[in-house]
XYZ file of C-alpha atoms in Angstrom:
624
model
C 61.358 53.001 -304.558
C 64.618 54.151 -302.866
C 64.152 50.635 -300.724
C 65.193 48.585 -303.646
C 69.009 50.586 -302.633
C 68.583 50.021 -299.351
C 69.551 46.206 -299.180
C 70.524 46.166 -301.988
C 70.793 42.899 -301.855
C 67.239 42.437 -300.679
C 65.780 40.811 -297.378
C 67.095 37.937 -295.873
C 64.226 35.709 -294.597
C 65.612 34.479 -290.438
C 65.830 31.420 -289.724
C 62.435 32.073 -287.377
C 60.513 32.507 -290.168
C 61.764 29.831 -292.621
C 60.767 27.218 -289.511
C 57.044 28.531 -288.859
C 56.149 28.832 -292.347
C 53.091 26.646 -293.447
C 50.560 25.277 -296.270
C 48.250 27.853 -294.952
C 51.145 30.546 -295.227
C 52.588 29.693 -298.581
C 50.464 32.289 -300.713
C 51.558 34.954 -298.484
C 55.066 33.912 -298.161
C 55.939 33.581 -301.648
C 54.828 37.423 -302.375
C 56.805 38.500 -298.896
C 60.093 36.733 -300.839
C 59.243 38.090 -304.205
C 59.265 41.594 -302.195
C 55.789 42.283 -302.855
C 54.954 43.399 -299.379
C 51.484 44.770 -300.334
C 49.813 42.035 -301.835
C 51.857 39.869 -299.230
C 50.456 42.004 -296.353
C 46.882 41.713 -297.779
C 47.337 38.053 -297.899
C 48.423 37.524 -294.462
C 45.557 39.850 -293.209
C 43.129 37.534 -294.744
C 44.910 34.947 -292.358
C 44.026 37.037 -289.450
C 40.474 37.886 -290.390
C 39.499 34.159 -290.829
C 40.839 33.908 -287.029
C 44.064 32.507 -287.567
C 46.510 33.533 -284.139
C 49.788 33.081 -285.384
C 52.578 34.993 -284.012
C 54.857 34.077 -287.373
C 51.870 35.886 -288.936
C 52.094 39.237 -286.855
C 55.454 38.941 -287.578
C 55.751 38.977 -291.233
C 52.971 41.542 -291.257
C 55.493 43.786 -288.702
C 58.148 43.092 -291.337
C 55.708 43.539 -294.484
C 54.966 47.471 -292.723
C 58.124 47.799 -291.950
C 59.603 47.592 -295.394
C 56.896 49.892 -296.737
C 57.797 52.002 -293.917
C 53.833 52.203 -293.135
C 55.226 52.964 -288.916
C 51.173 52.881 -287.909
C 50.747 49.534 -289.117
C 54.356 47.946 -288.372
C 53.590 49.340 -285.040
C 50.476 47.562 -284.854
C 51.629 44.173 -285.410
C 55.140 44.242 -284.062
C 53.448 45.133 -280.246
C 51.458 41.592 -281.419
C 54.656 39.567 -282.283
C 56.937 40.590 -279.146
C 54.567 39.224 -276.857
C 56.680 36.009 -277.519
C 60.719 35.763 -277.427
C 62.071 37.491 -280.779
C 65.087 37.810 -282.445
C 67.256 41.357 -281.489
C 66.921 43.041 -284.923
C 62.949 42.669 -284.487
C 63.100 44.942 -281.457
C 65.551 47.380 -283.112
C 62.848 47.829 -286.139
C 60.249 47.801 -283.733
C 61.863 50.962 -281.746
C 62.229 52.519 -285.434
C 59.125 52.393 -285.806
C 57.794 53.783 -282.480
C 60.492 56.580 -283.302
C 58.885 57.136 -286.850
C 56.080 58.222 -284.715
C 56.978 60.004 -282.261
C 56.624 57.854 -279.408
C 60.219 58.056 -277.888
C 59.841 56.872 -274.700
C 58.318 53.578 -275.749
C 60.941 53.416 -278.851
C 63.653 53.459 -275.874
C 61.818 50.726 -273.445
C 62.202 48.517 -276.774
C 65.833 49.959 -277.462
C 66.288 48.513 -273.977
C 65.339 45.392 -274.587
C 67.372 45.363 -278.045
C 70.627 46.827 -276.220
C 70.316 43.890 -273.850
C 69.421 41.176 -276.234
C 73.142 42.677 -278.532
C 75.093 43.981 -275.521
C 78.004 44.236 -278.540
C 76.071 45.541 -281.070
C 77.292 49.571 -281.986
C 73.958 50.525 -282.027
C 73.215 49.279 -278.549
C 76.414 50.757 -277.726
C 75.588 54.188 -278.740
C 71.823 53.918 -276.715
C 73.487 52.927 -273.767
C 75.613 55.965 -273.465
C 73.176 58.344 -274.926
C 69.778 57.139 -274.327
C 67.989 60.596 -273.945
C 69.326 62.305 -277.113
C 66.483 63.364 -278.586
C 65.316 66.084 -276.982
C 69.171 67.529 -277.687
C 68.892 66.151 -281.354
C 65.611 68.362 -281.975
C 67.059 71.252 -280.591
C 70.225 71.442 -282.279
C 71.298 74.318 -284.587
C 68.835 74.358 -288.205
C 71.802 74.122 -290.581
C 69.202 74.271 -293.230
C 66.615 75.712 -294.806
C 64.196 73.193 -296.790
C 62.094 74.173 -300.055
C 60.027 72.165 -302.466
C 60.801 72.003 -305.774
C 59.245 72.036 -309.468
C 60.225 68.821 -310.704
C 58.421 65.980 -308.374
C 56.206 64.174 -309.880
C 53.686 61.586 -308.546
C 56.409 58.905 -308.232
C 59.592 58.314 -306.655
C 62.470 60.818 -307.126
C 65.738 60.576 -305.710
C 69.699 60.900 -306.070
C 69.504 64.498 -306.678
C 73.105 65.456 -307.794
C 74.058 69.503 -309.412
C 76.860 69.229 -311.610
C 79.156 72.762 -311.482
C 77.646 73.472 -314.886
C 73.959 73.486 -313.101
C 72.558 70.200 -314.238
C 70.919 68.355 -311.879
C 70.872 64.582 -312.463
C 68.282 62.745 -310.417
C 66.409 59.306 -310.770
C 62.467 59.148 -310.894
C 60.206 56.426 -311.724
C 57.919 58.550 -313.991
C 58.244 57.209 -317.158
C 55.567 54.435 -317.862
C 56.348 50.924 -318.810
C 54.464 47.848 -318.986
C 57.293 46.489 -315.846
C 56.625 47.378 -312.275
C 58.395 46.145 -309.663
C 57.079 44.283 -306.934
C 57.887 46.582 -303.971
C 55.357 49.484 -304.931
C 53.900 48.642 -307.939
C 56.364 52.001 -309.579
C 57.844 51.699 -312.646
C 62.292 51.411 -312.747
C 64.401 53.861 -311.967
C 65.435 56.086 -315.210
C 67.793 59.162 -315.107
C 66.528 62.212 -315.533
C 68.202 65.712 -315.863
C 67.192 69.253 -315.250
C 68.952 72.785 -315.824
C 68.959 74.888 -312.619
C 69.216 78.313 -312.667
C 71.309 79.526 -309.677
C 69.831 83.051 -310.025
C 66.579 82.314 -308.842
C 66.767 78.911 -308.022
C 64.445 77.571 -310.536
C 64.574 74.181 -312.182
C 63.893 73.396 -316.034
C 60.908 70.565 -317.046
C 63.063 67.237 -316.281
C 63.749 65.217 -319.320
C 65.638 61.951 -319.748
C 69.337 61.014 -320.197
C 67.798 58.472 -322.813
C 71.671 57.023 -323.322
C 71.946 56.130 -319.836
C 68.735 54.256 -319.763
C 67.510 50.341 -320.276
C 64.340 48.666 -319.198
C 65.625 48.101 -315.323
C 66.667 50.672 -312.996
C 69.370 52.983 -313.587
C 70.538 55.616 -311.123
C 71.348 57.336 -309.151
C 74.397 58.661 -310.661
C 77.454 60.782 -309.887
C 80.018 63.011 -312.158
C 83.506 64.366 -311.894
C 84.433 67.761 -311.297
C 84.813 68.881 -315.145
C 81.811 66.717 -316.096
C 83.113 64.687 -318.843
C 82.991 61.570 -316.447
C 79.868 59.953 -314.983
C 79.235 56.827 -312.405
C 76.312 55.450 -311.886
C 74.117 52.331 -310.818
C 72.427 49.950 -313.207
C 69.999 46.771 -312.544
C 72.492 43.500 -313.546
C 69.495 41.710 -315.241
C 71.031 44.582 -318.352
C 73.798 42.165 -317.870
C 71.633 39.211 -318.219
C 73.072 38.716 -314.350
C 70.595 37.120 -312.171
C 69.829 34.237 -310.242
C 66.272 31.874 -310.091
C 64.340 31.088 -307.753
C 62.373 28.240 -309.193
C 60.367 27.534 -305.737
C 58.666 30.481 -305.876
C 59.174 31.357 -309.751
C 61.273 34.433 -309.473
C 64.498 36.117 -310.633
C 66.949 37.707 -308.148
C 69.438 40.749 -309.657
C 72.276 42.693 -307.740
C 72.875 46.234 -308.748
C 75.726 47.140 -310.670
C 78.295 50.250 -310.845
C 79.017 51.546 -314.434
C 81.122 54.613 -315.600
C 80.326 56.670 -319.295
C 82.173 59.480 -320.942
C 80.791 62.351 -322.400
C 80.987 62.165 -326.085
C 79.600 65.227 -328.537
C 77.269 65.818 -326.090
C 76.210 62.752 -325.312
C 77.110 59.625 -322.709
C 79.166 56.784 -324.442
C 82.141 54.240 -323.726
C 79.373 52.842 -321.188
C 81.761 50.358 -318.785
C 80.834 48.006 -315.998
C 83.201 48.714 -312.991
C 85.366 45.925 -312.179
C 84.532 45.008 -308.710
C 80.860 44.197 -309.365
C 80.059 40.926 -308.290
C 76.443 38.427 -309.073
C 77.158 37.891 -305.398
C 76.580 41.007 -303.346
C 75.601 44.974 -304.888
C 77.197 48.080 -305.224
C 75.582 51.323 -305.510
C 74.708 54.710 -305.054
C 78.319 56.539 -306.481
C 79.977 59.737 -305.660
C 83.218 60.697 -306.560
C 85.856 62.838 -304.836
C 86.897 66.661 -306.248
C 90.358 64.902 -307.783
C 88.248 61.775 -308.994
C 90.740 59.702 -307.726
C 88.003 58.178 -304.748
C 85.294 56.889 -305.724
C 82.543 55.728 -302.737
C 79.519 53.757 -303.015
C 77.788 51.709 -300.697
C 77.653 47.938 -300.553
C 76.407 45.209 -298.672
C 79.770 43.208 -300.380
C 81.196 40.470 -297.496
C 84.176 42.513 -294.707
C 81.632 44.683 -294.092
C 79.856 45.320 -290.018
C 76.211 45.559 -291.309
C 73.917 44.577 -293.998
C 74.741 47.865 -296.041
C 77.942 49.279 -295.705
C 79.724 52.377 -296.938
C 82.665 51.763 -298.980
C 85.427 53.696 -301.367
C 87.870 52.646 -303.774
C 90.736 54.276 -304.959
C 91.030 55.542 -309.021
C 94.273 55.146 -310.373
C 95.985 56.471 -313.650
C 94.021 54.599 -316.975
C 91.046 54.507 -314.510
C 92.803 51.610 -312.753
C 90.521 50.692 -309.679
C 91.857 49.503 -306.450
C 90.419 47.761 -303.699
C 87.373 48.384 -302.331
C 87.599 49.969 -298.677
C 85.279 49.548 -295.788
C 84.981 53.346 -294.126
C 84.716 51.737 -290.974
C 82.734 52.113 -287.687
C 82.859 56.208 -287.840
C 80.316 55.648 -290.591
C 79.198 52.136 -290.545
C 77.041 50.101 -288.178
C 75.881 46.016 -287.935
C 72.461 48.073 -289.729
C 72.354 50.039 -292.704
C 74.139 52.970 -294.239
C 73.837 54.502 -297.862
C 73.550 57.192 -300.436
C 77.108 58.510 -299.173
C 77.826 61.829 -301.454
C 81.222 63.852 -300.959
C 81.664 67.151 -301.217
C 84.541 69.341 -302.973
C 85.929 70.268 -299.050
C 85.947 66.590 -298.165
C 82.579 66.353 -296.350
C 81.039 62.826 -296.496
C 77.139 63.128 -296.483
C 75.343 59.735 -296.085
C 71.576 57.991 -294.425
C 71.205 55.915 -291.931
C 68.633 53.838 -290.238
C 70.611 52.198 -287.344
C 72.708 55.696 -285.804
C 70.843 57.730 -283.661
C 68.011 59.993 -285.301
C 64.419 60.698 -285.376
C 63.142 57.893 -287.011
C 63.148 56.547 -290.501
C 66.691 57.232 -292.671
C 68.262 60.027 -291.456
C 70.857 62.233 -293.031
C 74.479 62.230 -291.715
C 77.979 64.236 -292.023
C 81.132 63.727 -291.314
C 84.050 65.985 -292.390
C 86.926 63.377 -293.420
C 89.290 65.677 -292.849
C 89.093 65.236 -289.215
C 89.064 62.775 -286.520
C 85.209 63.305 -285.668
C 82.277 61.510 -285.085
C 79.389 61.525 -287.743
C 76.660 64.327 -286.963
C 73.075 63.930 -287.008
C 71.881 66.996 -289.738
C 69.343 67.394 -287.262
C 66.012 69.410 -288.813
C 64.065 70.509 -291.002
C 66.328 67.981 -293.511
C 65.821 65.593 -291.068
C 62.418 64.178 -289.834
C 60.346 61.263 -288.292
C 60.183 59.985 -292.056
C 63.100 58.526 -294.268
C 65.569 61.871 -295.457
C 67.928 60.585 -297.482
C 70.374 60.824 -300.579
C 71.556 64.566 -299.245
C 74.260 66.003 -301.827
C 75.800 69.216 -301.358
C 77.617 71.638 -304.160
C 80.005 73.471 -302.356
C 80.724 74.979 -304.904
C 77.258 76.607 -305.832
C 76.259 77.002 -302.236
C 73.063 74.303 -302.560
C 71.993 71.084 -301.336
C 68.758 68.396 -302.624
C 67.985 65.634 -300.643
C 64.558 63.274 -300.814
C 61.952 62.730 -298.261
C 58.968 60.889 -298.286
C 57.591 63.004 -295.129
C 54.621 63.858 -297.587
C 53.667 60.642 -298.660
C 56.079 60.000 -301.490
C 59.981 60.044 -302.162
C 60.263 63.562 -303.377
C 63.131 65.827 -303.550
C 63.671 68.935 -301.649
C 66.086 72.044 -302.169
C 68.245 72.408 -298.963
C 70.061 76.143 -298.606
C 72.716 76.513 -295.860
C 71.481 79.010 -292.900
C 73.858 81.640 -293.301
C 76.874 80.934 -290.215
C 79.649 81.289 -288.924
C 82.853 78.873 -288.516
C 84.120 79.849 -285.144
C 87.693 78.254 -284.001
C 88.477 78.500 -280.183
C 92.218 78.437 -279.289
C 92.958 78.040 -275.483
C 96.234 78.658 -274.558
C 98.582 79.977 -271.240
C 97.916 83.632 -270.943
C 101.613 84.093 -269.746
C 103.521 81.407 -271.991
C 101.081 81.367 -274.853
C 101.400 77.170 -274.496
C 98.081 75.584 -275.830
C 95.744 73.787 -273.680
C 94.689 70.939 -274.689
C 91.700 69.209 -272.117
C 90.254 72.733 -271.786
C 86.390 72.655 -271.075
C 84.635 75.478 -274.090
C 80.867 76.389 -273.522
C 79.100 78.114 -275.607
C 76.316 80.507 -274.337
C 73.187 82.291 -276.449
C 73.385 85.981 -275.789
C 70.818 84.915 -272.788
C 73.647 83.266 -271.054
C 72.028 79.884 -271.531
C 74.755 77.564 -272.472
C 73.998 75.484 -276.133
C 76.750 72.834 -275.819
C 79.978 72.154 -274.544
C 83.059 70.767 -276.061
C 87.148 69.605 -274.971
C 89.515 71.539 -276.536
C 91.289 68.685 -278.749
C 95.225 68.178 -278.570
C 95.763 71.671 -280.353
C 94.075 73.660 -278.070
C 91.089 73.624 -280.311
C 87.546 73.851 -280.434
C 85.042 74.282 -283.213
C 81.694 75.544 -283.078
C 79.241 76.610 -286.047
C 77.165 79.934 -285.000
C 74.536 81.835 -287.007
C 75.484 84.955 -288.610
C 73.974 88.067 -286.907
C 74.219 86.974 -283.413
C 75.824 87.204 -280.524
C 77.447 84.806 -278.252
C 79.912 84.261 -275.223
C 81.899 81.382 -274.213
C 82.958 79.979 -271.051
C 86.473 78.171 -270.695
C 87.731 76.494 -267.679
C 90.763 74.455 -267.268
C 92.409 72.712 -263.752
C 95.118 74.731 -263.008
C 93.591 77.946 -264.328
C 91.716 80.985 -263.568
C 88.026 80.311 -265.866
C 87.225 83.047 -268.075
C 84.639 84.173 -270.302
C 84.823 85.799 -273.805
C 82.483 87.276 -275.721
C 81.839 86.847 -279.995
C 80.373 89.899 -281.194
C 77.856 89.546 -284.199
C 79.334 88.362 -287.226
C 78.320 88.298 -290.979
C 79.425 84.505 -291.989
C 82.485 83.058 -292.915
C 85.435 81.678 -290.131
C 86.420 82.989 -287.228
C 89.306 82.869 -285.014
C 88.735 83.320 -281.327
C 91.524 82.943 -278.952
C 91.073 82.044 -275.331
C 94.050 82.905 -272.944
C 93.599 81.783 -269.184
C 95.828 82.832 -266.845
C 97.064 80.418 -264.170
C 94.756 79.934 -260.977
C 97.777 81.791 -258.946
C 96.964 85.226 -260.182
C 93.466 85.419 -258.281
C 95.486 84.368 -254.878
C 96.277 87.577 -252.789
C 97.867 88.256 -249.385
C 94.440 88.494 -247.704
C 92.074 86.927 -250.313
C 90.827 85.657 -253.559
C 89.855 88.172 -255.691
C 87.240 86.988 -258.148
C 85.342 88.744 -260.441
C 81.958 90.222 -259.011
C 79.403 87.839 -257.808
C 76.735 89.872 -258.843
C 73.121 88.582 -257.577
C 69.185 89.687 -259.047
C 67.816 92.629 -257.474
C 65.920 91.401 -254.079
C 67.483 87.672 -254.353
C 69.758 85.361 -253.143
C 70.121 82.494 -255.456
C 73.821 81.806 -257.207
C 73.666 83.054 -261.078
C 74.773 81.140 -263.283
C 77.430 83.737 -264.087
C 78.116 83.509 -260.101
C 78.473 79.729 -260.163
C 81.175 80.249 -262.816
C 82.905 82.701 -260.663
C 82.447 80.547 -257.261
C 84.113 77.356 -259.196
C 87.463 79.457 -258.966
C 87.114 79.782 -255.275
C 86.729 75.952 -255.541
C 89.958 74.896 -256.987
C 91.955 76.888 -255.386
C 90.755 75.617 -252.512
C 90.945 72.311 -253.395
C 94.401 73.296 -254.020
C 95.046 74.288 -251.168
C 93.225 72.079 -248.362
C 95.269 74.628 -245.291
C 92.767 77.302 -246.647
C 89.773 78.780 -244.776
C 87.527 81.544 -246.561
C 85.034 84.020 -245.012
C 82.607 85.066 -247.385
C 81.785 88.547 -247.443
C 77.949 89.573 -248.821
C 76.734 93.088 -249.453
C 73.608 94.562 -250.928
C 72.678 98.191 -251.988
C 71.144 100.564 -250.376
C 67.399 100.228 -251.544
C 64.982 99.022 -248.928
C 65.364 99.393 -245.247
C 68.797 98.339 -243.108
C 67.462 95.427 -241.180
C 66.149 94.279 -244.159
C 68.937 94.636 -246.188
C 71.169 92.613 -243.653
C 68.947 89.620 -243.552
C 69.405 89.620 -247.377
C 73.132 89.913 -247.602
C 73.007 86.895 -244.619
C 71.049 84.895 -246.902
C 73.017 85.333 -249.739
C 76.169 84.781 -247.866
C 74.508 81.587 -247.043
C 73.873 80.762 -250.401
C 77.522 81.337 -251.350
C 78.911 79.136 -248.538
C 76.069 75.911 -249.766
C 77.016 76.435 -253.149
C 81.398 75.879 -252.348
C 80.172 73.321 -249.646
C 78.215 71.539 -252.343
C 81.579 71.060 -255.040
C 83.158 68.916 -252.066
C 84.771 71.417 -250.005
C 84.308 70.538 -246.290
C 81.919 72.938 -243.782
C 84.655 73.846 -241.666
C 86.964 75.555 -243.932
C 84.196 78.494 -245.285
C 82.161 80.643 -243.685
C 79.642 83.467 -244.682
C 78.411 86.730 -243.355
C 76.408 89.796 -244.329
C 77.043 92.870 -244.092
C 73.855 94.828 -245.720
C 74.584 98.348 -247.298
C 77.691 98.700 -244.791
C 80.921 98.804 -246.667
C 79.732 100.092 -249.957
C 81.775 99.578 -253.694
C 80.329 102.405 -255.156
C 79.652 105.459 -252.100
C 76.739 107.004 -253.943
C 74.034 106.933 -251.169
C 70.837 108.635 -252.589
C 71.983 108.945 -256.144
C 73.033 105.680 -257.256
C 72.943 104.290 -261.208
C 71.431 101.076 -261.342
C 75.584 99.965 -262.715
C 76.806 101.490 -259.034
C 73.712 99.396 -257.257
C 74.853 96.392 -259.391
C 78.638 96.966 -258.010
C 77.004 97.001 -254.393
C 75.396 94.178 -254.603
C 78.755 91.976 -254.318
C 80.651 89.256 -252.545
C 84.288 89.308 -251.162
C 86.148 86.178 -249.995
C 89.259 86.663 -247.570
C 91.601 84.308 -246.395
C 91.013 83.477 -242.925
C 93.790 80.546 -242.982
């Protein structure tokens, strides 16, 4: 049902298939324009099972699947229809479909040919420099937690919206009338309304805004922050607003944006907004905390895709301004929708075109920043469509609809509890910010989750889960790296700040004096907490390219002398690959072992595993 939204204007029919349409076609045809891609698909498989080979056919069937978003079947016929030249988009919905199912690798080979085929496209863009993300996408952070709820019924439901007084607002196509439409043979959209209870998080029996409601589809809808004000979508046919197609006996509508007052209870002074147009639709409303922004999404003309996210401003007397395009942050040439902001300024929208895991997939993007949009990544998020995500900061909750089970169905989302963590790198000795600074963030395994620049503040934000522990690694050219450690938290923000001291302080006299290069018992391999270390030695030798180093290796004193000094040789050896290996040249370091000679800690027979550890060490002296 939610595909009526999508483009909201409807399909446009290419010029490839307006030119290979024919008599034997026509039947078919004129249900794929009317949008009945069931009974269209059923009439262009009796095409196919009388023996017909027509690659227009497989194509339309492709497209038919595609709009049900039925990705076995699209699959099917699309790997039929690109055996001959297609248009770019055809390849793009093809690789959606692969995605849908799971097959990534063969979603990229026809991302490939897409990217190639729209070398300017933003979504060919954005494969290009991130082919591979997947694997990163699916193990990102769960931000979530996903629950069923109560109130689904056997139809769609979608737009899912909590007031601050604990009504949710949602649109369903439950209720029974003699009109279907022709997508899925559902009823139209009414709004429906439910109390939740926030101490349990129960939901009452949905019943319907009745004053809100006509014969066509209305919702999803949107309030204001005291909930006296509500915005919402309506079919224009209400309007009597349509337009004919006599060749294949039909009636086109757009879909409106109307705003109501609440009224003894009730919603009344029902108003059509004043940038709705028989020409293009505008839908899917949310409104800003100070209900002065109002955005929506459109597929209006200015736009860079088919459906667009948009705002407009609200002035005093409800005077509207002009509608705003949010630009290529949000928007791409494909589709985005069902944008809902938050009270802190947090835009939440679905997309089919950025990159996800197949389907719609759910988006954010804090306005309040110069970011990129951010994949939600799972459980809201799968291989289905996930869209219409709202959040209520306010009350801590989240609904979104999937129709990963079959159906568009709503689902509670509750925030994992976390932490907001803010990295400030600055000059240990002037306390001057660093902007550039390399942050990584490590699991307390030492395995490093991501890594971000410090922005022109010295900043760098990451979200952590309560109750754990982590450590970060920051290097910057110029200074000595360093590593700090974030002890468990509880939730809530975080302020961590990251001093480096210049790269001079580690330069001695006689040598470079780096923190211990501790290695494994009975190995010789670089750490990665040695590698960080060893990258110090680096630039200040790249600093400097007069200097030559002698690496130093010792072990401790378990297992036998002779042994012992073949170890410390090979680890010495190790050390010397490693700095060769980052571009320094042969010639200018060296490495030897020394075994158990030369001791940190002198505690022969009696050593703690912490002395051993301090034993098992490298030293670097200047040679040159």
């Amino acid at each position: 049902m939610k595909n009526i939204y999508l483009l909201v204007s409807f399909v446009l029919v290419s010029t490839m298939t307006l030119k290979a349409q024919t008599k034997a076609t026509a039947a078919a045809d004129k249900l794929f324009k009317q949008y009945e891609y069931l009974d269209a698909s059923k009439e262009y498989l009796k095409l196919v099972g009388d023996g017909k080979k027509d690659n227009y056919i497989y194509n339309q069937l492709a497209e038919s699947y595609y709009n049900m978003f039925n990705s076995k079947e699209a699959i099917k016929w699309y790997a039929l229809a690109v055996t001959q030249p297609q248009d770019a988009e055809v390849y793009f919905k093809y690789a959606q479909m692969l995605k849908a199912a799971g097959k990534y690798e063969e979603s990229n080979t026809q991302m490939a040919v897409f990217a190639g085929k729209s070398p300017n496209d933003l979504r060919a863009k954005s494969f290009k420099e991130n082919p591979n993300y997947i694997p990163k996408l699916l193990s990102k952070q769960k931000a979530f937690n996903v629950k069923t709820i109560a109130i689904n019924s056997d139809k769609s439901e979608f737009g899912a919206t909590l007031s601050n007084d604990n009504v949710l607002y949602f649109s369903s196509a439950r209720r029974k009338t003699y009109k279907k439409t022709g997508w899925n043979d559902e009823s139209f959209l009414d709004i429906y309304q439910s109390i939740f209870n926030p101490a349990d998080g129960s939901l009452s029996p949905a019943t319907e805004v009745s004053e809100l409601n006509t014969k066509w589809h209305d919702g999803p809808a949107s309030f204001s922050s005291d909930g006296n004000t509500i915005y919402f979508s309506r079919d224009s046919r209400d309007e009597k607003d349509f337009e004919s197609a006599k060749n294949i006996n039909s009636k086109f509508s757009q879909i409106y944006l109307y705003t109501a007052k609440r009224v003894n209870g009730k919603w009344d002074n029902i108003t059509q907004l004043p940038f709705n147009s028989k020409d293009y639709s505008v839908s899917n409303p949310s409104i800003s905390k100070d209900g002065k922004t109002l955005y929506f999404n459109s597929n209006m003309p200015g736009g860079l895709g088919g459906n667009d996210i948009w705002k407009v401003s609200i002035g005093q007397g409800d005077v509207y301004g002009k509608p705003e395009n949010l630009g290529p942050r949000v928007n791409t040439e494909g589709n985005e929708q069902f944008p809902s902001i938050t009270q802190d300024n947090v835009l939440y929208f679905s997309s089919s075109s950025k990159q996800g895991l197949g389907g719609l997939d759910v988006f954010s993007i804090n306005l309040n920043k110069d970011e990129a949009a951010q994949n939600v990544g799972k459980p809201v998020n799968s291989e289905n469509d996930d869209f219409s995500f709202s959040f209520n900061s306010k009350k801590n909750i989240g609904f979104f609809s999937s129709n990963r089970d079959g159906s568009d169905d709503i689902f509670m989302a509750e925030p994992v509890c976390s932490v907001e963590t803010l990295i400030t790198v600055t000059n240990a000795q002037t306390g001057q910010i660093l902007p550039g600074a390399s942050v990584a963030i490590l699991d307390d395994k030492k395995n490093i989750i991501e890594t971000k620049i410090a922005n022109g503040n010295g900043n760098v934000d990451y979200l952590l889960e309560c109750q754990k522990e982590y450590s970060l690694q920051v290097t910057m050219e110029g200074f000595e790296s360093a590593g700090f450690p974030i002890a468990k938290n509880k939730g809530g923000k975080l302020e961590v700040p990251a001093p480096l001291n210049p790269i001079e302080i580690i330069i001695k006299p006689t040598e470079i004096v780096l923190n211990p290069i501790f290695f494994e018992y009975d190995k010789s391999n670089i750490t990665q907490e040695g590698a960080f270390e060893l990258d110090k030695l680096v630039q200040v030798m790249k600093s400097d390219p007069n200097m030559v180093i002698l690496a130093k290796s010792h072990t401790d004193n378990r297992g036998s002398d002779q042994y012992n000094l073949k170890l410390s040789d090979r680890r010495a050896k190790a050390t010397v690959q490693y700095v060769i290996s980052k571009g320094i040249a042969a010639s200018r370091i060296t490495g030897k072992g020394f075994g158990e000679t030369g001791p940190k800690a002198d505690c022969k027979e009696t050593c703690t595993e912490e002395q051993h550890a301090q034993n098992r060490r490298a030293e670097f002296l200047i040679v040159k």
